[in-house]
Short mmCIF file of C-alpha atoms and ligand atoms in Angstrom, two decimals:
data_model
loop_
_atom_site.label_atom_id
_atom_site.label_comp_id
_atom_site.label_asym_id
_atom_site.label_seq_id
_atom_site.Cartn_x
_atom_site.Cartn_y
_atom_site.Cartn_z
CA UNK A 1346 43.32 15.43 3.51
CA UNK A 1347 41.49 18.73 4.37
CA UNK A 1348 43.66 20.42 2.73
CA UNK A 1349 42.47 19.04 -0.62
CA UNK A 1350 39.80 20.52 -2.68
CA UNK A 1351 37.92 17.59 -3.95
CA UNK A 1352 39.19 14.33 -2.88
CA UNK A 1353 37.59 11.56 -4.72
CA UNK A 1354 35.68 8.63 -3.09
CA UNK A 1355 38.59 6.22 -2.79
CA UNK A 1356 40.90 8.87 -0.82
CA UNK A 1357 37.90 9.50 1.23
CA UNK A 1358 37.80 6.02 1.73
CA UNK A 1359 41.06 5.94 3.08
CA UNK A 1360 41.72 9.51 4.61
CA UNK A 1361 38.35 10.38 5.21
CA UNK A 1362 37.42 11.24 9.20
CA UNK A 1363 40.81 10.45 10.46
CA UNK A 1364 42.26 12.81 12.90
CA UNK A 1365 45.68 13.17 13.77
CA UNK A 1366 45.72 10.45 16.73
CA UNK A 1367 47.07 11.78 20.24
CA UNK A 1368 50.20 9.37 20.51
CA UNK A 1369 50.73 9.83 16.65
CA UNK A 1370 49.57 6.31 15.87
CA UNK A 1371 49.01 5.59 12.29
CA UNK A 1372 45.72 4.63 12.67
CA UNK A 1373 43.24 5.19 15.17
CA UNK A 1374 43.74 2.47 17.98
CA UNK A 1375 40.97 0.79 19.13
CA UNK A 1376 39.90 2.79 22.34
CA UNK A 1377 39.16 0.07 24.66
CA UNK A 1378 37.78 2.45 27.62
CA UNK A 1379 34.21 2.78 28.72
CA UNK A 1380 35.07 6.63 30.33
CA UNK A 1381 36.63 9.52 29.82
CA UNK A 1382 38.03 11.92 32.51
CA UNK A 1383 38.01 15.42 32.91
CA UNK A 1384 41.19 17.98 33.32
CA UNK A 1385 38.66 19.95 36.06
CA UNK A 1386 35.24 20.21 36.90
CA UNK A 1387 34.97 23.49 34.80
CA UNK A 1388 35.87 20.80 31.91
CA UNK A 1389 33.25 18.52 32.60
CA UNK A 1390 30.78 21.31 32.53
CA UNK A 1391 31.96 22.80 29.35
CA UNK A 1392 32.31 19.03 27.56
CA UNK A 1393 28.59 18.31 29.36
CA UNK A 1394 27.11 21.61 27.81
CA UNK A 1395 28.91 21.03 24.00
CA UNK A 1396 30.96 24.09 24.62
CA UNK A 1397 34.13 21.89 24.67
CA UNK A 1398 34.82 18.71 22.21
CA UNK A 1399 35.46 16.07 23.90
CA UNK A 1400 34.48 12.43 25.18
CA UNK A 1401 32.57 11.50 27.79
CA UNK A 1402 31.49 8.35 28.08
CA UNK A 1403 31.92 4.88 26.24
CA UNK A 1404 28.17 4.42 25.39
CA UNK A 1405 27.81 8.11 23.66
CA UNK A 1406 31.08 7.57 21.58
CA UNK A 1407 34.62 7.49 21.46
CA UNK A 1408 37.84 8.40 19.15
CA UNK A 1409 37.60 5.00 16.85
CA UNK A 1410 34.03 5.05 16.67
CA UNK A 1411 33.92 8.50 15.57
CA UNK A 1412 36.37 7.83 12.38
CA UNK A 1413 33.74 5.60 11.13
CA UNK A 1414 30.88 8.12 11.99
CA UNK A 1415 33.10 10.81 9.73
CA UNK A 1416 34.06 8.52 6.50
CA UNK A 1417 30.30 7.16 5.99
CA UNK A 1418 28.87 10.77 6.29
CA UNK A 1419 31.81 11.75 3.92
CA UNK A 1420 31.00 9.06 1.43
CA UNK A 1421 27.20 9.21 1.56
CA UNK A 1422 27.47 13.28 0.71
CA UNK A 1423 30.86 12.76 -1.75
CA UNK A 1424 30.24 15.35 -4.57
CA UNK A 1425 26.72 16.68 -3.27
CA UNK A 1426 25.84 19.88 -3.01
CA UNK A 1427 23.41 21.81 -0.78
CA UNK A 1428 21.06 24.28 -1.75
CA UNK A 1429 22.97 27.16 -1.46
CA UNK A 1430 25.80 25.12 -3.84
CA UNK A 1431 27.59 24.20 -0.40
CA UNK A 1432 29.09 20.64 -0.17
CA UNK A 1433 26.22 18.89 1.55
CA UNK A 1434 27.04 18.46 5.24
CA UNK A 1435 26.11 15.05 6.89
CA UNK A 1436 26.04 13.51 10.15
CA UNK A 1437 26.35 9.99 10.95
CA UNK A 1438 25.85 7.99 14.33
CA UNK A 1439 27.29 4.80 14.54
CA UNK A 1440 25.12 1.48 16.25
CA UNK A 1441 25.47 -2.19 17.12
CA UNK A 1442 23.33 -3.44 14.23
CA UNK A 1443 20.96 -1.95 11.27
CA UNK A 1444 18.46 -3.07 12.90
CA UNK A 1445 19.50 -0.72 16.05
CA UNK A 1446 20.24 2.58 13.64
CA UNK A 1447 16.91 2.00 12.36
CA UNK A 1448 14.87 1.69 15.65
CA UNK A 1449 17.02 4.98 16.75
CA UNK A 1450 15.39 6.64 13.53
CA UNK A 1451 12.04 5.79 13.81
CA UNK A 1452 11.76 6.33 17.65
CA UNK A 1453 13.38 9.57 17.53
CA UNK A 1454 11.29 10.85 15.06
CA UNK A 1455 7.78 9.06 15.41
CA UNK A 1456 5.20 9.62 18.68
CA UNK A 1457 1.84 7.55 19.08
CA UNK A 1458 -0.48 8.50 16.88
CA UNK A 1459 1.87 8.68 14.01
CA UNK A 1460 2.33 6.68 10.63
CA UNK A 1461 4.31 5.21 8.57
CA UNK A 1462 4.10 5.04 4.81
CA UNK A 1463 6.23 1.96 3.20
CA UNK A 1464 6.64 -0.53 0.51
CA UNK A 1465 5.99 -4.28 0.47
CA UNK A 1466 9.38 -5.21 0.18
CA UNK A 1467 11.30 -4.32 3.18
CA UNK A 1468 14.18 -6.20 4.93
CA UNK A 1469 12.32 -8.92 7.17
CA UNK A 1470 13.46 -7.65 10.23
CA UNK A 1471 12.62 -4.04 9.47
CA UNK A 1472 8.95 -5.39 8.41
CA UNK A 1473 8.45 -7.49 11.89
CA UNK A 1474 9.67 -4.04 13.48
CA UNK A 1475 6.78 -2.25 11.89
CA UNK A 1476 4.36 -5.06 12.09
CA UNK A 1477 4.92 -6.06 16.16
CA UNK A 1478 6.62 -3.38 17.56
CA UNK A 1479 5.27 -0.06 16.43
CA UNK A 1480 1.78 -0.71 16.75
CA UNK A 1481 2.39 -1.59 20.75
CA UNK A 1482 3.53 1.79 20.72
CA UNK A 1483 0.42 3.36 18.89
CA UNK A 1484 2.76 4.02 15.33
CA UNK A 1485 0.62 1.99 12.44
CA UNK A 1486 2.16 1.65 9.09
CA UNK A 1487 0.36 2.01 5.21
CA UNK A 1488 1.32 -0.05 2.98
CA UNK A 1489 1.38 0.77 -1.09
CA UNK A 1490 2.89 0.09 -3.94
CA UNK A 1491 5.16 2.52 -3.98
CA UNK A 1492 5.92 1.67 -8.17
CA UNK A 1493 2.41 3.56 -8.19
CA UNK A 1494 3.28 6.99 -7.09
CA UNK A 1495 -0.93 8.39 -7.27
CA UNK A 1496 -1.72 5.80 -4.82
CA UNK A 1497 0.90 6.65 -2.72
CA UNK A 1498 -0.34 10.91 -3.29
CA UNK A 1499 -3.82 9.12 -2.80
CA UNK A 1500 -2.87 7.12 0.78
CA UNK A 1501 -0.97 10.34 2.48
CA UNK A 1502 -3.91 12.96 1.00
CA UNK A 1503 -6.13 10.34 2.92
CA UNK A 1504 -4.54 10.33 6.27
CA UNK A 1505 -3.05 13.43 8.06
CA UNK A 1506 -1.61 11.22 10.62
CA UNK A 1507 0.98 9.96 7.99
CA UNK A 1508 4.69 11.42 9.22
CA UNK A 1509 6.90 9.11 7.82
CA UNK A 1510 7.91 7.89 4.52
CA UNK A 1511 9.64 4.82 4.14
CA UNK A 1512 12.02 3.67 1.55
CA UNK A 1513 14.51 0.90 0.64
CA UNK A 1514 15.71 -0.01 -2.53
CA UNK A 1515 16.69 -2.12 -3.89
CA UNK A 1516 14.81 -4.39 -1.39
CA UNK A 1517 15.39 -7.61 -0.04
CA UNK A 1518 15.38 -10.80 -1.50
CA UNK A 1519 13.28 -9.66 -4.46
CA UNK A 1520 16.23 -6.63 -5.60
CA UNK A 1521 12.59 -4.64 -6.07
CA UNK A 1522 13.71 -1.12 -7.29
CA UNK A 1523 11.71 2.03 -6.20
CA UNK A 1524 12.24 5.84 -7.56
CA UNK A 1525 13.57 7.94 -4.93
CA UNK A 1526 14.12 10.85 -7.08
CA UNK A 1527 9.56 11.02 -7.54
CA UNK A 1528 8.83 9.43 -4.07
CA UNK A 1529 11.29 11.88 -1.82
CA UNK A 1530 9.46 14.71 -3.89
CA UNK A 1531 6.29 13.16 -3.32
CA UNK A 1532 6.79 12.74 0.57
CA UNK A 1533 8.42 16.47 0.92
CA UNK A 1534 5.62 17.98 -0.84
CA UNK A 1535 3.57 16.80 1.80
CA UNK A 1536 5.86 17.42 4.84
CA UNK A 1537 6.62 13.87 5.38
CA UNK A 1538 10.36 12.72 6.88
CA UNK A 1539 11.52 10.72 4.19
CA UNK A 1540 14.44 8.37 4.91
CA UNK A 1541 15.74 5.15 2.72
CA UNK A 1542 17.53 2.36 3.72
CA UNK A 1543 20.69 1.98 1.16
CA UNK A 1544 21.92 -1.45 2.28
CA UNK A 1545 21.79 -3.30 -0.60
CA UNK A 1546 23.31 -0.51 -2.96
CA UNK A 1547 25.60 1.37 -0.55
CA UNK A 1548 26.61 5.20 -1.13
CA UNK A 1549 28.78 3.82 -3.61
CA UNK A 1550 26.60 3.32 -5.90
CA UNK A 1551 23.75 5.17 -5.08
CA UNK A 1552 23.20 8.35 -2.84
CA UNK A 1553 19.75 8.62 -2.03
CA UNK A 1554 20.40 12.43 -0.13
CA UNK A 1555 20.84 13.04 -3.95
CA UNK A 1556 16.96 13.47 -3.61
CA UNK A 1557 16.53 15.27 -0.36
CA UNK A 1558 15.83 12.65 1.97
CA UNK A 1559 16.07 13.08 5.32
CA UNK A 1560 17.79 9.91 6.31
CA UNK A 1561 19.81 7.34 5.38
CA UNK A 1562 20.37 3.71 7.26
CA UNK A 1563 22.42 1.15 7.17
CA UNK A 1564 23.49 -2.30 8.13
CA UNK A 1565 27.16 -1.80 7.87
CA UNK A 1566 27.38 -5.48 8.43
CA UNK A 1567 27.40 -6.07 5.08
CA UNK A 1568 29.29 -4.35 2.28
CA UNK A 1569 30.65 -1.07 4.11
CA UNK A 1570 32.27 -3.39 6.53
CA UNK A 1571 32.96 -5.83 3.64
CA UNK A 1572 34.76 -8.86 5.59
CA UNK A 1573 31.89 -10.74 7.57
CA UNK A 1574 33.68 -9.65 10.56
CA UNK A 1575 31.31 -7.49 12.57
CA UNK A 1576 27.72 -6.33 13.01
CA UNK A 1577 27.03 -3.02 12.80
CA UNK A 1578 25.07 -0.34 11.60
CA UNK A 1579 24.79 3.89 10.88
CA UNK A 1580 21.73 6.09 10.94
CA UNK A 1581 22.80 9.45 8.37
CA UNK A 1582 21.01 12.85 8.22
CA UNK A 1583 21.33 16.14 7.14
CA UNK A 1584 19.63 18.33 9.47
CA UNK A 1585 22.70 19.20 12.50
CA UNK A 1586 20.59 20.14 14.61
CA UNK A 1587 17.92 17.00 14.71
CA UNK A 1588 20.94 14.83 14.35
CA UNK A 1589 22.41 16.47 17.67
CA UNK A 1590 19.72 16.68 19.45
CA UNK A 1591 16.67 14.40 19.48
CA UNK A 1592 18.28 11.64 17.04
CA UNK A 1593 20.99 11.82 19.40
CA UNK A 1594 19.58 11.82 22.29
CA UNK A 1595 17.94 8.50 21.67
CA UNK A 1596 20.81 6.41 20.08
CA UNK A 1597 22.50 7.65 23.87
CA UNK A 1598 19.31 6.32 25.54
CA UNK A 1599 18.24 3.32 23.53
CA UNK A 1600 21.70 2.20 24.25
CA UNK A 1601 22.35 0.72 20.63
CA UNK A 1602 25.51 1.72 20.70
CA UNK A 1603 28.35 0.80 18.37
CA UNK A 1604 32.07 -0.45 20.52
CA UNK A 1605 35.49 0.44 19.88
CA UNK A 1606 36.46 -3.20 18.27
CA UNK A 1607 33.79 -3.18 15.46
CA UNK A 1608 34.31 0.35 14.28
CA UNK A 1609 37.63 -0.35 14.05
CA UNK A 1610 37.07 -3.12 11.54
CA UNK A 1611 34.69 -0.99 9.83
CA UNK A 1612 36.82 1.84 9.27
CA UNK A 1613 39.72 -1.11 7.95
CA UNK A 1614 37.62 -2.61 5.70
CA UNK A 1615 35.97 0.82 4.45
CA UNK A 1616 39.50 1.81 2.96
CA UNK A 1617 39.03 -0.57 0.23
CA UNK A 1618 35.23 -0.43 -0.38
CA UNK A 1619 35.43 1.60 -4.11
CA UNK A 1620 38.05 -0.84 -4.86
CA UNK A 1621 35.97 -3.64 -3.21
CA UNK A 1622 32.36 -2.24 -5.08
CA UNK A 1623 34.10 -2.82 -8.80
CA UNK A 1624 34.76 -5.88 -8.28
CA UNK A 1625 31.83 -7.43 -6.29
CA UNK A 1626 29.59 -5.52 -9.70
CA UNK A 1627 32.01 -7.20 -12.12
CA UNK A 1628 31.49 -10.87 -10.83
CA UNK A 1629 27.60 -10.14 -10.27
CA UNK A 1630 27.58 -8.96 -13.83
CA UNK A 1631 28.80 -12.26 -15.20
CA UNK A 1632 27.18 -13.97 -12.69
CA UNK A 1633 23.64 -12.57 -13.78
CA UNK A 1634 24.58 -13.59 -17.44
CA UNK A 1635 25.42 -17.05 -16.56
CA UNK A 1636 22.50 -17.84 -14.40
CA UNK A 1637 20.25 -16.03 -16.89
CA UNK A 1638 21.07 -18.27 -19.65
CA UNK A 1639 21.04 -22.04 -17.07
CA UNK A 1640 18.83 -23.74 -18.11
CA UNK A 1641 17.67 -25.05 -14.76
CA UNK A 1642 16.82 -21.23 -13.82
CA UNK A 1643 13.60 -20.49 -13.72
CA UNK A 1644 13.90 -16.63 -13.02
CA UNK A 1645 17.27 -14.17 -12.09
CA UNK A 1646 16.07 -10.78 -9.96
CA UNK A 1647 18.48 -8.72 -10.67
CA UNK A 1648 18.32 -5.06 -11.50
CA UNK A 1649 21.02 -5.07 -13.84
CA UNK A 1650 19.41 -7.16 -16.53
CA UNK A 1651 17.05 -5.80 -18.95
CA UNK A 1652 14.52 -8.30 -18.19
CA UNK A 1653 14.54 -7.30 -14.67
CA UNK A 1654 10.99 -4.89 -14.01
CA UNK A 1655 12.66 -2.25 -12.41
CA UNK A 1656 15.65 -2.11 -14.64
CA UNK A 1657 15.07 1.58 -15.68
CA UNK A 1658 15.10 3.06 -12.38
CA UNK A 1659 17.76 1.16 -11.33
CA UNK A 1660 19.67 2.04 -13.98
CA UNK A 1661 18.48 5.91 -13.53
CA UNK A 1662 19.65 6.25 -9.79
CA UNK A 1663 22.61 3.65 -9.21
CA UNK A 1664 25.97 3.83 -10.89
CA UNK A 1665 25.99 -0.22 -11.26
CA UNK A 1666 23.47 -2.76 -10.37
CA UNK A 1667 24.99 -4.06 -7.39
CA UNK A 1668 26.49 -7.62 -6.65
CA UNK A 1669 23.04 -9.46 -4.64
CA UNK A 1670 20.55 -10.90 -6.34
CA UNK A 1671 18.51 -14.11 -6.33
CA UNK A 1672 17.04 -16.82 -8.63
CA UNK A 1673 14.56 -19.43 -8.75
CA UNK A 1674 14.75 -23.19 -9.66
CA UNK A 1675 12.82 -24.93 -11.74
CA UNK A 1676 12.82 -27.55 -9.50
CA UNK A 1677 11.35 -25.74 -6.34
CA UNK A 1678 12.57 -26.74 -3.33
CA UNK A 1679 13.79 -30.08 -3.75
CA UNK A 1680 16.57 -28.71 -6.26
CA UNK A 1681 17.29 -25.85 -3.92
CA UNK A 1682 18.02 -28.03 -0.99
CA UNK A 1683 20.24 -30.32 -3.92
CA UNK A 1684 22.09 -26.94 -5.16
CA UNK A 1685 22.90 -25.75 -2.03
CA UNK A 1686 24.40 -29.20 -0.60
CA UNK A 1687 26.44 -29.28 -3.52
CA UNK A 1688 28.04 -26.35 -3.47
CA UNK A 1689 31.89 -26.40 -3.04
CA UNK A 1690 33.10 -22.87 -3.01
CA UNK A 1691 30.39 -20.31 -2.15
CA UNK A 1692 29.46 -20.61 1.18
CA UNK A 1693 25.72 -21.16 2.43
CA UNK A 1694 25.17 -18.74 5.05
CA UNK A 1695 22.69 -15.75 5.65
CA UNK A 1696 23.87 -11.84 4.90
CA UNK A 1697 25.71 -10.36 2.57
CA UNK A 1698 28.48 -8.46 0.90
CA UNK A 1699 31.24 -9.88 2.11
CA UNK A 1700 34.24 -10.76 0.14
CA UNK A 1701 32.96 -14.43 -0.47
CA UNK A 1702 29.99 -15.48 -2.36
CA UNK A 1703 27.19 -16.44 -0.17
CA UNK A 1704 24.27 -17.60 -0.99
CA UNK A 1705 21.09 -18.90 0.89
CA UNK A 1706 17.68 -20.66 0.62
CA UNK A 1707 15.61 -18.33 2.07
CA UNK A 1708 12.24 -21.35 2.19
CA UNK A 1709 14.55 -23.48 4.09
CA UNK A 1710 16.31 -20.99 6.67
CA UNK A 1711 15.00 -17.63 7.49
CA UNK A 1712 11.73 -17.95 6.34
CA UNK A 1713 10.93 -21.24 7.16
CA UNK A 1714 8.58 -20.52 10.33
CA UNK A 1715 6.97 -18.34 7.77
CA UNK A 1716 3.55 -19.62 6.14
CA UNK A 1717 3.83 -21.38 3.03
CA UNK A 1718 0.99 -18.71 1.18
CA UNK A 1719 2.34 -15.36 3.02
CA UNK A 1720 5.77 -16.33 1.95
CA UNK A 1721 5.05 -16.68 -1.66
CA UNK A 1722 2.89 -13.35 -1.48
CA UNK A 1723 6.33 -11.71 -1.10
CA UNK A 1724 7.97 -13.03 -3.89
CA UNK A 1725 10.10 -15.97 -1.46
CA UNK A 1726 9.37 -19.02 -3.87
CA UNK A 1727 10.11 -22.70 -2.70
CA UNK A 1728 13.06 -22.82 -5.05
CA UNK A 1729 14.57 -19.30 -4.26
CA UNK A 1730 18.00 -18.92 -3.77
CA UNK A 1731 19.56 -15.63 -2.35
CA UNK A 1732 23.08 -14.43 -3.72
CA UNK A 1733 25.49 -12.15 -2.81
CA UNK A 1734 28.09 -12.53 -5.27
CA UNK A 1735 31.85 -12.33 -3.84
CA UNK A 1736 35.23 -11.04 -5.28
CA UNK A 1737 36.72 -14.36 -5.93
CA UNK A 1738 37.79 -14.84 -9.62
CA UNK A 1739 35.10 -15.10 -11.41
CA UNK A 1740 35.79 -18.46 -13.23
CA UNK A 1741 35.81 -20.36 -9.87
CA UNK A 1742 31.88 -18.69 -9.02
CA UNK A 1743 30.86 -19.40 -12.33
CA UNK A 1744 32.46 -23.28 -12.06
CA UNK A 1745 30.92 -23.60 -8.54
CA UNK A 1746 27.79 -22.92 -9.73
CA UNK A 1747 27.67 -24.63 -12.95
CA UNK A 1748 28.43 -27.74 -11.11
CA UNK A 1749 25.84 -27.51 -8.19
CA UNK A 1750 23.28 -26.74 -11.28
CA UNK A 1751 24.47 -29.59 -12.97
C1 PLP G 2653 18.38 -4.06 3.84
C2 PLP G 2653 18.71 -4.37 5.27
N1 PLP G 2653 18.47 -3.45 6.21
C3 PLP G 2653 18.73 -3.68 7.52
C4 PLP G 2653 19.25 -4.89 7.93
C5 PLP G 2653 19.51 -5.13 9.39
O1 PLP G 2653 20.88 -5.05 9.64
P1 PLP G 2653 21.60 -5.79 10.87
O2 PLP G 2653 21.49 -7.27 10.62
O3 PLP G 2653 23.01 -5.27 10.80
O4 PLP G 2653 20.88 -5.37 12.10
C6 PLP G 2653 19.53 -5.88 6.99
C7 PLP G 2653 20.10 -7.17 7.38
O5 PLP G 2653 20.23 -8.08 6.60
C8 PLP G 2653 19.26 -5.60 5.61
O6 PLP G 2653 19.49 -6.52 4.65
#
């Protein structure tokens, strides 16, 4: 594959990061060794001080973990160009879990004293993160509407101690859409590191280093990994030598490391994700439609109708709209609890972006130790329902659904 000029997404999906395997296996085995020796002490040296490639140790990286690393920095710079008209260079470092490539990111960028500037609408976990375990360590966060770019000029003119800008979009449940392209700007006019979480969109249909951020995270649990079958997660940047030294330096330390198995099964299921992508945006198309027009639905968030808020920017930095969204019953809670029993095919389980449909009542299950008032200031109404929309046929989602709304 090097030897090609351009390859396009889908061969970088499949040939992307794979090196020619020692034994001349097809595809990189799953290294199932926690150390790596040395030829010579003179080796270990050189391999210690980065003057020789080479593995050292399970917890730093090995062989299958670094295919993974290679194809997601391949696919979240496909067709981008550095300043200098370069194809932009990226780095990735694979984790156990989003949740572990975003701690990595934070702590190896943030000291006490330092802020964070975000958005109301982050992933729950990433919001606890900020709420109960960065203060402990003296790092506060601002919150603004970030749809409001002068307050958000206003907030970081107002406090020097701001380092940190904080994006995701779209967010999660409410498929809230923010605009990287005037935020990133924003935040690197002021010498803030600006990174985005792309989750929910995935470099397939959106590249947020189109607008200069600094880094990009993931929970590869969901749609780069595709299948349900593993949690994982991959913390992107652009500057080598951050990403090989401090950044790197604590992913080794933190010890949120990523294991031989599950990159293994993300680099499988990562062959077919352009393929996959289509498909899941087909069905959530139709989906949308369908639900839009029920007359038991209340409300459909989803980016890729007109009627959704953030429609425009959606439609200005993603290819297609994605295939989560949610929806609200008239009936509240009652009829969510009703829906979801009745459901036949789609499966009621939390996450996302796997090849099934799942869907899940967000009052009932994750947020139900959450208060009643707080819950509903962030958009989670009683009657809520949270949809990731799968790559079944699409007449057997739409029939599922039709008779649970029934
Ligand atoms: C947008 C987003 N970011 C981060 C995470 C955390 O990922 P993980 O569960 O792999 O730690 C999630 C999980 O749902 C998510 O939806």
């Amino acid at each position: 594959m090097n030897e090609l000029q351009n390859p396009g997404f889908d061969t970088l999906c499949i040939h992307g990061g794979h090196l020619q395997e020692a034994h001349r296996a097809h595809l990189t085995p799953i290294y199932a060794s926690s150390t790596y020796t040395f030829n010579t002490a003179q080796q270990g040296i050189d391999i210690f001080q980065g003057n020789e490639e080479g593995y050292i140790y399970g917890r730093f990286g090995n062989p299958t973990i670094r295919e993974a690393e290679a194809k997601i920095a391949l696919l979240e710079g496909a067709g981008l160009r550095n300043s200098d008209g370069q194809p932009l260079q990226l780095y990735a470092i694979l984790h156990a879990s989003g949740m572990a490539a975003i701690t990595t990111m934070l702590l190896g960028n943030l000291k006490a004293g330092d802020k964070i500037i975000t958005h109301h609408s982050l992933y729950g976990g990433t919001q606890e993160l900020v709420d109960k375990i960065l203060p402990g360590l003296g790092i506060e966060s601002v919150i603004v509407d970030f749809h409001q770019p002068e307050l958000v000029a206003a907030a970081i003119n107002a406090d020097a101690q701001i380092k940190m800008m904080y994006i995701e979009t779209p967010a999660n449940p409410t498929l809230q859409c923010v605009d990287m392209e005037v935020l990133s700007a924003l935040g690197r006019q002021h010498h803030l590191i600006v990174c985005a979480d792309n989750t929910f969109a995935t470099p397939y249909l959106q590249q947020p280093f189109r607008y200069n951020v600094d880094f990009v995270m993931h929970s590869t649990t969901k749609f780069l990994n595709g299948h349900g079958t593993a949690i994982g997660g991959v913390l992107v940047g652009r500057d080598a030598e951050k990403m090989d030294g401090i950044v790197k330096k604590t992913h080794r330390l933190l010890g949120g490391n990523s294991n031989a198995f599950e990159a293994f099964l993300l680099t499988n299921g990562l062959k077919t994700f352009g393929l996959r992508m289509e498909r899941h945006c087909n069905n959530a198309d139709e989906v949308a439609t369908f639900l839009d027009n029920h007359p038991a639905v209340a409300k459909v968030n989803f980016p890729g109708l007109v009627s959704h808020p953030d429609h425009e920017t959606a439609k200005k930095q993603m290819k297609r709209f994605g295939a989560v969204m949610s929806f609200e019953l008239k009936g509240g809670f009652d009829a969510a609890v009703v829906f979801m029993d009745k459901l036949r095919l789609c499966t009621n389980a939390v996450s996302l972006g796997t090849c099934d449909t799942i869907l899940s009542h967000p009052a009932s299950t994750t947020h139900v130790g959450v208060p009643r008032d707080q819950r509903l200031a962030s958009g989670i109404t009683d009657g809520l329902i949270r949809l990731s929309v799968g790559m079944e046929n699409s007449t057997d989602i739409l029939a599922d659904l039709q008779q649970a709304l029934g």
